[in-house]
Amino acid sequence: MKQAVGMIEVYGLVAAFAACDAGCKAANVTVEKFDKNKPANADSLPVPLLVCVKFRGSVSDCTAAVKAAEDAANRVSGVVCSHVIPLCEDDTEKMLKISGFDVD
């Protein structure tokens, strides 16, 4: 059975770990691989690295996890954006497996 996915993109790895920890404590979710992005305007950002944390579970659990993650990340360095997808298409599922941390 397919699960929902909740995603939150934050400024920096410390905020990502804080967000991940809070989301996992708030709801019955599992975590996909983190993803990273260093945008062209990185020098103008509060932290020059964006990290995406991806939660998997029911829609209500993913929503609760993302909310808790947002609160935690905002106490560290901030949130870029967040979103919950109730039911992913097969191609979206494939994209969730990609991680910039796997690339040198």
mmCIF file of C-alpha atoms in Angstrom:
data_model
loop_
_atom_site.group_PDB
_atom_site.id
_atom_site.type_symbol
_atom_site.label_atom_id
_atom_site.label_comp_id
_atom_site.label_asym_id
_atom_site.label_seq_id
_atom_site.Cartn_x
_atom_site.Cartn_y
_atom_site.Cartn_z
ATOM 1 C CA MET A 1 0.000 0.000 0.000
ATOM 2 C CA LYS A 2 1.324 3.414 -0.935
ATOM 3 C CA GLN A 3 2.011 5.919 1.795
ATOM 4 C CA ALA A 4 1.776 9.678 1.890
ATOM 5 C CA VAL A 5 4.956 11.737 1.848
ATOM 6 C CA GLY A 6 5.592 14.872 3.844
ATOM 7 C CA MET A 7 8.497 17.058 2.787
ATOM 8 C CA ILE A 8 10.154 19.996 4.459
ATOM 9 C CA GLU A 9 13.079 21.950 3.049
ATOM 10 C CA VAL A 10 15.187 23.763 5.620
ATOM 11 C CA TYR A 11 18.311 25.897 5.852
ATOM 12 C CA GLY A 12 21.241 23.660 6.772
ATOM 13 C CA LEU A 13 21.953 20.184 8.049
ATOM 14 C CA VAL A 14 21.533 21.022 11.739
ATOM 15 C CA ALA A 15 17.992 22.279 11.088
ATOM 16 C CA ALA A 16 17.338 19.127 9.033
ATOM 17 C CA PHE A 17 18.331 16.861 11.920
ATOM 18 C CA ALA A 18 16.263 18.916 14.376
ATOM 19 C CA ALA A 19 13.281 18.773 11.993
ATOM 20 C CA CYS A 20 13.691 15.033 11.422
ATOM 21 C CA ASP A 21 13.901 14.302 15.136
ATOM 22 C CA ALA A 22 10.826 16.408 15.951
ATOM 23 C CA GLY A 23 8.795 14.913 13.098
ATOM 24 C CA CYS A 24 9.612 11.348 14.103
ATOM 25 C CA LYS A 25 8.713 12.042 17.733
ATOM 26 C CA ALA A 26 5.414 13.715 16.779
ATOM 27 C CA ALA A 27 3.977 11.033 14.498
ATOM 28 C CA ASN A 28 4.236 7.446 13.333
ATOM 29 C CA VAL A 29 6.445 8.085 10.281
ATOM 30 C CA THR A 30 9.582 6.737 8.674
ATOM 31 C CA VAL A 31 12.223 8.885 7.005
ATOM 32 C CA GLU A 32 13.493 8.700 3.427
ATOM 33 C CA LYS A 33 17.028 9.805 2.536
ATOM 34 C CA PHE A 34 17.744 13.506 3.068
ATOM 35 C CA ASP A 35 18.379 15.502 -0.081
ATOM 36 C CA LYS A 36 20.479 18.630 -0.473
ATOM 37 C CA ASN A 37 20.624 21.580 -2.794
ATOM 38 C CA LYS A 38 23.044 24.481 -3.001
ATOM 39 C CA PRO A 39 21.188 27.123 -5.003
ATOM 40 C CA ALA A 40 22.843 29.769 -7.142
ATOM 41 C CA ASN A 41 22.027 32.447 -4.553
ATOM 42 C CA ALA A 42 23.502 30.398 -1.682
ATOM 43 C CA ASP A 43 25.655 33.270 -0.421
ATOM 44 C CA SER A 44 22.560 35.392 0.229
ATOM 45 C CA LEU A 45 20.804 32.693 2.290
ATOM 46 C CA PRO A 46 20.924 32.365 6.095
ATOM 47 C CA VAL A 47 22.742 29.031 5.593
ATOM 48 C CA PRO A 48 24.167 28.236 2.116
ATOM 49 C CA LEU A 49 22.759 24.691 1.970
ATOM 50 C CA LEU A 50 19.133 23.617 1.630
ATOM 51 C CA VAL A 51 18.201 20.176 2.950
ATOM 52 C CA CYS A 52 14.955 18.310 2.285
ATOM 53 C CA VAL A 53 13.615 15.918 4.923
ATOM 54 C CA LYS A 54 11.047 13.390 3.644
ATOM 55 C CA PHE A 55 8.609 11.590 5.960
ATOM 56 C CA ARG A 56 6.499 8.560 4.966
ATOM 57 C CA GLY A 57 3.279 7.407 6.626
ATOM 58 C CA SER A 58 -0.425 8.152 6.656
ATOM 59 C CA VAL A 59 -1.624 11.580 5.537
ATOM 60 C CA SER A 60 -2.427 12.602 9.109
ATOM 61 C CA ASP A 61 0.933 11.348 10.417
ATOM 62 C CA CYS A 62 2.875 13.091 7.655
ATOM 63 C CA THR A 63 0.959 16.312 8.284
ATOM 64 C CA ALA A 64 1.713 16.140 12.012
ATOM 65 C CA ALA A 65 5.369 15.306 11.362
ATOM 66 C CA VAL A 66 5.805 18.216 8.953
ATOM 67 C CA LYS A 67 4.171 20.635 11.408
ATOM 68 C CA ALA A 68 6.457 19.517 14.233
ATOM 69 C CA ALA A 69 9.448 19.645 11.874
ATOM 70 C CA GLU A 70 8.567 23.201 10.832
ATOM 71 C CA ASP A 71 8.430 24.332 14.461
ATOM 72 C CA ALA A 72 11.800 22.725 15.222
ATOM 73 C CA ALA A 73 13.553 24.032 12.089
ATOM 74 C CA ASN A 74 12.262 27.557 12.690
ATOM 75 C CA ARG A 75 13.982 27.493 16.089
ATOM 76 C CA VAL A 76 17.303 26.682 14.357
ATOM 77 C CA SER A 77 17.680 28.478 11.025
ATOM 78 C CA GLY A 78 14.335 28.436 9.234
ATOM 79 C CA VAL A 79 12.106 26.692 6.728
ATOM 80 C CA VAL A 80 12.140 27.232 2.969
ATOM 81 C CA CYS A 81 8.896 25.359 2.251
ATOM 82 C CA SER A 82 6.924 22.238 3.099
ATOM 83 C CA HIS A 83 4.288 20.053 1.470
ATOM 84 C CA VAL A 84 2.371 16.800 1.981
ATOM 85 C CA ILE A 85 1.484 14.546 -0.963
ATOM 86 C CA PRO A 86 -1.361 12.200 0.030
ATOM 87 C CA LEU A 87 -0.758 9.658 -2.745
ATOM 88 C CA CYS A 88 2.351 9.771 -4.934
ATOM 89 C CA GLU A 89 2.402 8.750 -8.572
ATOM 90 C CA ASP A 90 4.866 5.985 -9.473
ATOM 91 C CA ASP A 91 7.297 8.426 -11.106
ATOM 92 C CA THR A 92 7.220 10.641 -8.015
ATOM 93 C CA GLU A 93 8.042 7.579 -5.912
ATOM 94 C CA LYS A 94 11.177 7.075 -8.026
ATOM 95 C CA MET A 95 12.227 10.700 -7.488
ATOM 96 C CA LEU A 96 11.929 10.318 -3.709
ATOM 97 C CA LYS A 97 14.824 7.845 -3.784
ATOM 98 C CA ILE A 98 17.230 10.404 -5.263
ATOM 99 C CA SER A 99 19.611 12.104 -2.859
ATOM 100 C CA GLY A 100 22.273 14.723 -3.509
ATOM 101 C CA PHE A 101 24.167 13.342 -0.509
ATOM 102 C CA ASP A 102 24.953 10.253 -2.618
ATOM 103 C CA VAL A 103 26.821 12.393 -5.173
ATOM 104 C CA ASP A 104 30.350 13.730 -4.686
#
